[in-house]
Amino acid sequence: MISEAQFQAELQLLISNAIREDVGPGDYSSLACIPDTAHGQAKLLVKDQGIIAGVALAKMIFEFVDPKLKVKTFIEDGTHVEYGDVVFEVSGSSQSILKSERVVLNTMQRMSAIATKTNHLMQLLDGTGAKILDTRKTTPNFRVAEKWAVKIGGGENHRYALYDMIMLKDNHIDFAGGITLAIKKTKEFLKANNLDLKIIVEARNLDEIREILLSDGVHRILIDNFNYEDTKKAVDLIGKKCQTESSGNINEKTIRGYGLCGVNYISSGALTHSVYNMDLSLKAF
């Protein structure tokens, strides 16, 4: 995963781009009818239920738009919320509140949906020992917020991008000339470039599991699109030689079964690419 400094830099980039995209040269609707001296208050109202996420990011957005805006928080990230709950109140320049409104709502609605789904899947895995992971199947330019939401929901982050972990998937293996050669070349590349990155290798069947285990230095084996029976066999073959991860079309009905197979992790792209935004609104009062 990226460092804290990189994480903060990505958040600032997300915020600046989102405000640039939404506000452009100015919020002409507000500028046209609201005096720049006007002050107001608004509350973040929940019209749904689930896990709230994005409160801390909302504060950063308000700070970016207008450092003089004041936020009074009642409910923190990671808390279960119900219809009618008020998460926070913001006060200050009416123009600044309106300029921030849509970016705050867009980010919080999506982050809350992701946190809610992650939390639900974690509950389904309760007692299995398996942990849920996100993937790189994220919304372009919004990855940092979506992966933050997964953590708020109780899940864990997979690699952030292509540069912070080695992941040898089927295409890498086929293009490289096979599993053993792909691993060998990868280890040579890391040494030559003085890189300390963990290596994950995808397996498509039990024979590939056996071949991967012949090479040292593999951090985790990705057991991809296996059924329950073969997943159990794979876990037994791997033992404690490296970590295990199940992936591939795993859903709410099957996830616990894979957890009970004994894998360490289950990765799900659906955490970030298949969610329905939580209904939130920012209302003046």
Short mmCIF file of C-alpha atoms in Angstrom, two decimals:
data_model
loop_
_atom_site.label_atom_id
_atom_site.label_comp_id
_atom_site.label_asym_id
_atom_site.label_seq_id
_atom_site.Cartn_x
_atom_site.Cartn_y
_atom_site.Cartn_z
CA MET A 1 0.00 0.00 0.00
CA ILE A 2 1.11 3.58 -0.55
CA SER A 3 2.70 5.63 2.22
CA GLU A 4 0.75 8.08 4.35
CA ALA A 5 2.40 10.98 2.52
CA GLN A 6 1.33 9.55 -0.85
CA PHE A 7 -2.16 8.91 0.52
CA GLN A 8 -2.55 12.54 1.59
CA ALA A 9 -1.15 13.80 -1.70
CA GLU A 10 -3.65 11.64 -3.64
CA LEU A 11 -6.51 13.02 -1.52
CA GLN A 12 -5.50 16.62 -2.21
CA LEU A 13 -5.28 15.85 -5.92
CA LEU A 14 -8.73 14.24 -5.84
CA ILE A 15 -10.24 17.25 -4.08
CA SER A 16 -8.64 19.86 -6.32
CA ASN A 17 -9.68 18.02 -9.47
CA ALA A 18 -13.23 17.47 -8.21
CA ILE A 19 -13.67 21.16 -7.36
CA ARG A 20 -12.10 22.17 -10.68
CA GLU A 21 -14.48 19.86 -12.52
CA ASP A 22 -17.61 20.99 -10.67
CA VAL A 23 -16.98 24.69 -10.03
CA GLY A 24 -14.77 25.71 -12.94
CA PRO A 25 -14.55 29.52 -13.18
CA GLY A 26 -17.32 29.97 -10.61
CA ASP A 27 -20.61 28.79 -9.08
CA TYR A 28 -22.68 31.24 -11.08
CA SER A 29 -25.99 30.09 -9.56
CA SER A 30 -24.83 31.16 -6.10
CA LEU A 31 -22.94 34.21 -7.30
CA ALA A 32 -26.06 35.39 -9.12
CA CYS A 33 -28.45 35.45 -6.19
CA ILE A 34 -26.56 35.15 -2.87
CA PRO A 35 -24.45 38.03 -1.48
CA ASP A 36 -20.84 37.18 -0.74
CA THR A 37 -21.46 38.44 2.81
CA ALA A 38 -24.26 35.95 3.48
CA HIS A 39 -23.68 33.30 6.11
CA GLY A 40 -25.64 30.10 6.61
CA GLN A 41 -25.79 26.62 8.08
CA ALA A 42 -26.44 23.20 6.56
CA LYS A 43 -26.69 19.67 7.93
CA LEU A 44 -25.68 16.35 6.38
CA LEU A 45 -28.87 14.30 6.57
CA VAL A 46 -29.03 10.52 6.19
CA LYS A 47 -31.94 9.22 4.10
CA ASP A 48 -30.83 5.60 4.10
CA GLN A 49 -29.09 3.12 6.40
CA GLY A 50 -25.63 1.59 6.48
CA ILE A 51 -22.07 2.53 7.38
CA ILE A 52 -21.22 6.21 7.01
CA ALA A 53 -17.91 7.01 5.32
CA GLY A 54 -16.29 10.16 4.01
CA VAL A 55 -16.80 12.44 7.01
CA ALA A 56 -13.08 13.12 7.29
CA LEU A 57 -12.85 13.69 3.52
CA ALA A 58 -15.82 16.09 3.64
CA LYS A 59 -13.95 18.18 6.21
CA MET A 60 -10.96 18.30 3.89
CA ILE A 61 -13.18 19.43 1.02
CA PHE A 62 -14.72 22.23 3.11
CA GLU A 63 -11.24 23.27 4.22
CA PHE A 64 -10.03 23.35 0.61
CA VAL A 65 -12.95 25.48 -0.57
CA ASP A 66 -12.98 27.85 2.40
CA PRO A 67 -10.80 27.45 5.53
CA LYS A 68 -13.28 29.64 7.44
CA LEU A 69 -16.07 27.06 7.21
CA LYS A 70 -16.79 25.38 10.55
CA VAL A 71 -17.86 21.73 10.83
CA LYS A 72 -19.53 20.27 13.93
CA THR A 73 -19.42 16.47 13.77
CA PHE A 74 -22.00 14.23 15.45
CA ILE A 75 -21.25 10.87 13.79
CA GLU A 76 -17.78 9.62 12.82
CA ASP A 77 -16.66 7.45 9.90
CA GLY A 78 -17.38 3.76 10.32
CA THR A 79 -20.58 4.24 12.35
CA HIS A 80 -23.87 2.56 11.44
CA VAL A 81 -26.46 5.20 10.57
CA GLU A 82 -30.22 5.17 10.11
CA TYR A 83 -32.74 7.32 8.23
CA GLY A 84 -32.98 10.77 9.84
CA ASP A 85 -29.52 10.81 11.44
CA VAL A 86 -27.57 14.07 11.18
CA VAL A 87 -23.89 13.37 10.58
CA PHE A 88 -22.54 16.91 10.82
CA GLU A 89 -23.40 20.58 10.52
CA VAL A 90 -21.38 23.09 8.51
CA SER A 91 -21.58 26.85 8.96
CA GLY A 92 -20.00 29.88 7.32
CA SER A 93 -20.19 31.55 3.93
CA SER A 94 -23.36 30.47 2.14
CA GLN A 95 -21.56 30.64 -1.20
CA SER A 96 -18.78 28.37 0.09
CA ILE A 97 -21.22 25.81 1.47
CA LEU A 98 -23.01 25.64 -1.87
CA LYS A 99 -19.73 25.42 -3.77
CA SER A 100 -18.72 22.42 -1.65
CA GLU A 101 -22.11 20.70 -1.58
CA ARG A 102 -22.05 18.42 -4.62
CA VAL A 103 -18.45 17.24 -4.20
CA VAL A 104 -19.10 16.43 -0.54
CA LEU A 105 -22.28 14.51 -1.36
CA ASN A 106 -20.82 12.64 -4.34
CA THR A 107 -17.81 11.44 -2.35
CA MET A 108 -19.72 10.56 0.82
CA GLN A 109 -22.56 8.76 -0.97
CA ARG A 110 -20.18 6.48 -2.84
CA MET A 111 -17.77 5.95 0.05
CA SER A 112 -20.66 5.08 2.38
CA ALA A 113 -22.01 2.56 -0.12
CA ILE A 114 -18.60 0.87 -0.36
CA ALA A 115 -18.11 0.86 3.41
CA THR A 116 -21.59 -0.62 3.87
CA LYS A 117 -20.99 -3.42 1.35
CA THR A 118 -17.56 -4.18 2.81
CA ASN A 119 -18.99 -4.36 6.32
CA HIS A 120 -21.74 -6.72 5.14
CA LEU A 121 -19.25 -9.10 3.51
CA MET A 122 -17.03 -9.00 6.59
CA GLN A 123 -20.01 -10.06 8.69
CA LEU A 124 -20.61 -12.98 6.31
CA LEU A 125 -16.98 -14.04 6.87
CA ASP A 126 -17.18 -13.77 10.65
CA GLY A 127 -15.48 -16.71 12.33
CA THR A 128 -13.78 -18.03 9.18
CA GLY A 129 -10.47 -16.23 9.69
CA ALA A 130 -10.58 -14.83 6.14
CA LYS A 131 -10.33 -11.12 5.41
CA ILE A 132 -11.87 -9.18 2.54
CA LEU A 133 -9.67 -7.31 0.05
CA ASP A 134 -10.49 -4.72 -2.58
CA THR A 135 -8.97 -4.67 -6.08
CA ARG A 136 -7.90 -2.14 -8.72
CA LYS A 137 -11.41 -2.23 -10.21
CA THR A 138 -12.07 1.31 -9.01
CA THR A 139 -13.54 4.50 -10.47
CA PRO A 140 -10.83 6.40 -12.41
CA ASN A 141 -9.41 9.28 -10.34
CA PHE A 142 -11.40 8.20 -7.25
CA ARG A 143 -9.37 5.17 -6.17
CA VAL A 144 -7.89 6.73 -3.04
CA ALA A 145 -11.35 7.48 -1.62
CA GLU A 146 -12.79 4.09 -2.57
CA LYS A 147 -9.93 2.19 -0.96
CA TRP A 148 -10.25 4.40 2.13
CA ALA A 149 -13.94 3.47 2.27
CA VAL A 150 -13.07 -0.25 2.19
CA LYS A 151 -10.90 0.22 5.28
CA ILE A 152 -13.63 2.21 7.02
CA GLY A 153 -15.98 -0.71 6.35
CA GLY A 154 -13.60 -3.17 8.00
CA GLY A 155 -11.87 -4.59 4.93
CA GLU A 156 -8.25 -4.40 3.86
CA ASN A 157 -6.56 -2.86 0.85
CA HIS A 158 -4.88 -4.93 -1.84
CA ARG A 159 -2.12 -3.21 -3.79
CA TYR A 160 -2.90 0.44 -4.51
CA ALA A 161 -1.65 0.44 -8.09
CA LEU A 162 0.77 -1.25 -10.46
CA TYR A 163 3.85 0.05 -8.66
CA ASP A 164 3.50 -1.04 -5.03
CA MET A 165 3.27 -4.83 -5.45
CA ILE A 166 4.11 -7.44 -8.07
CA MET A 167 1.08 -9.43 -9.23
CA LEU A 168 1.75 -12.05 -11.88
CA LYS A 169 -1.61 -12.85 -13.43
CA ASP A 170 -2.45 -15.21 -16.28
CA ASN A 171 -1.45 -12.81 -19.05
CA HIS A 172 1.89 -11.98 -17.41
CA ILE A 173 2.62 -15.69 -17.05
CA ASP A 174 1.66 -16.50 -20.63
CA PHE A 175 3.61 -13.57 -22.10
CA ALA A 176 6.66 -14.38 -19.93
CA GLY A 177 6.78 -18.01 -21.04
CA GLY A 178 5.37 -19.78 -17.99
CA ILE A 179 5.10 -19.54 -14.23
CA THR A 180 8.65 -20.52 -13.25
CA LEU A 181 10.21 -18.19 -15.81
CA ALA A 182 7.90 -15.32 -14.83
CA ILE A 183 8.87 -15.65 -11.16
CA LYS A 184 12.58 -15.94 -12.00
CA LYS A 185 12.51 -12.86 -14.21
CA THR A 186 10.55 -10.92 -11.59
CA LYS A 187 13.04 -11.68 -8.83
CA GLU A 188 15.91 -10.66 -11.10
CA PHE A 189 14.13 -7.43 -12.00
CA LEU A 190 13.49 -6.53 -8.36
CA LYS A 191 17.13 -7.18 -7.43
CA ALA A 192 18.49 -5.24 -10.38
CA ASN A 193 16.29 -2.24 -9.60
CA ASN A 194 16.74 -2.41 -5.82
CA LEU A 195 12.99 -2.81 -5.26
CA ASP A 196 11.48 -4.46 -2.21
CA LEU A 197 8.04 -5.54 -3.40
CA LYS A 198 5.93 -8.55 -2.45
CA ILE A 199 5.13 -11.05 -5.19
CA ILE A 200 1.67 -12.53 -5.75
CA VAL A 201 1.20 -15.22 -8.38
CA GLU A 202 -2.13 -16.30 -9.85
CA ALA A 203 -2.91 -20.00 -10.26
CA ARG A 204 -5.57 -21.33 -12.62
CA ASN A 205 -5.46 -24.94 -11.44
CA LEU A 206 -3.83 -27.26 -8.92
CA ASP A 207 -0.92 -28.09 -11.24
CA GLU A 208 -0.04 -24.40 -11.36
CA ILE A 209 -0.20 -24.28 -7.56
CA ARG A 210 2.37 -27.08 -7.44
CA GLU A 211 4.62 -25.28 -9.91
CA ILE A 212 4.45 -21.98 -8.02
CA LEU A 213 5.50 -23.77 -4.82
CA LEU A 214 8.74 -24.89 -6.49
CA SER A 215 9.95 -21.26 -6.50
CA ASP A 216 11.01 -19.33 -3.41
CA GLY A 217 10.05 -15.74 -2.69
CA VAL A 218 6.32 -15.85 -3.47
CA HIS A 219 4.38 -13.92 -0.83
CA ARG A 220 0.85 -15.04 -1.79
CA ILE A 221 -0.85 -17.37 -4.24
CA LEU A 222 -4.02 -16.12 -5.89
CA ILE A 223 -6.38 -19.09 -6.18
CA ASP A 224 -8.47 -17.86 -9.08
CA ASN A 225 -11.89 -19.22 -10.06
CA PHE A 226 -11.53 -22.47 -8.10
CA ASN A 227 -14.54 -24.34 -6.72
CA TYR A 228 -14.77 -25.16 -3.01
CA GLU A 229 -13.26 -28.63 -3.33
CA ASP A 230 -10.22 -27.50 -5.29
CA THR A 231 -9.77 -24.44 -3.07
CA LYS A 232 -9.50 -26.73 -0.04
CA LYS A 233 -6.97 -28.88 -1.88
CA ALA A 234 -5.00 -25.77 -2.82
CA VAL A 235 -4.94 -24.52 0.76
CA ASP A 236 -3.69 -27.92 1.94
CA LEU A 237 -0.98 -27.96 -0.74
CA ILE A 238 0.21 -24.46 0.13
CA GLY A 239 0.09 -24.90 3.90
CA LYS A 240 2.11 -22.15 5.56
CA LYS A 241 4.57 -21.70 2.71
CA CYS A 242 2.83 -18.48 1.69
CA GLN A 243 -0.45 -16.61 2.02
CA THR A 244 -3.58 -17.62 0.13
CA GLU A 245 -6.19 -15.52 -1.64
CA SER A 246 -9.41 -16.59 -3.36
CA SER A 247 -10.91 -14.53 -6.17
CA GLY A 248 -13.15 -14.79 -9.19
CA ASN A 249 -16.93 -14.32 -9.26
CA ILE A 250 -17.29 -14.64 -5.49
CA ASN A 251 -20.58 -13.19 -4.26
CA GLU A 252 -22.68 -12.89 -1.10
CA LYS A 253 -23.97 -16.45 -1.49
CA THR A 254 -20.57 -18.07 -1.93
CA ILE A 255 -18.15 -15.91 0.05
CA ARG A 256 -18.56 -17.70 3.37
CA GLY A 257 -17.97 -21.05 1.70
CA TYR A 258 -14.64 -19.81 0.38
CA GLY A 259 -13.77 -18.41 3.79
CA LEU A 260 -14.43 -21.82 5.32
CA CYS A 261 -11.95 -23.35 2.86
CA GLY A 262 -9.20 -21.78 4.97
CA VAL A 263 -7.91 -19.01 2.70
CA ASN A 264 -6.31 -15.95 4.29
CA TYR A 265 -7.95 -13.43 1.98
CA ILE A 266 -10.85 -13.10 -0.42
CA SER A 267 -10.64 -10.30 -3.00
CA SER A 268 -13.74 -8.74 -4.50
CA GLY A 269 -13.95 -6.17 -7.26
CA ALA A 270 -17.64 -5.78 -6.45
CA LEU A 271 -16.71 -3.79 -3.34
CA THR A 272 -15.92 -0.82 -5.55
CA HIS A 273 -17.51 -1.45 -8.95
CA SER A 274 -20.99 -2.68 -7.99
CA VAL A 275 -22.51 -0.56 -5.24
CA TYR A 276 -25.57 1.68 -4.95
CA ASN A 277 -24.84 5.08 -3.46
CA MET A 278 -26.17 5.82 0.00
CA ASP A 279 -28.90 8.50 -0.06
CA LEU A 280 -27.57 11.60 1.69
CA SER A 281 -28.48 15.26 1.42
CA LEU A 282 -27.04 18.58 2.59
CA LYS A 283 -29.92 20.74 3.81
CA ALA A 284 -29.84 24.39 4.84
CA PHE A 285 -31.49 25.23 8.18
#
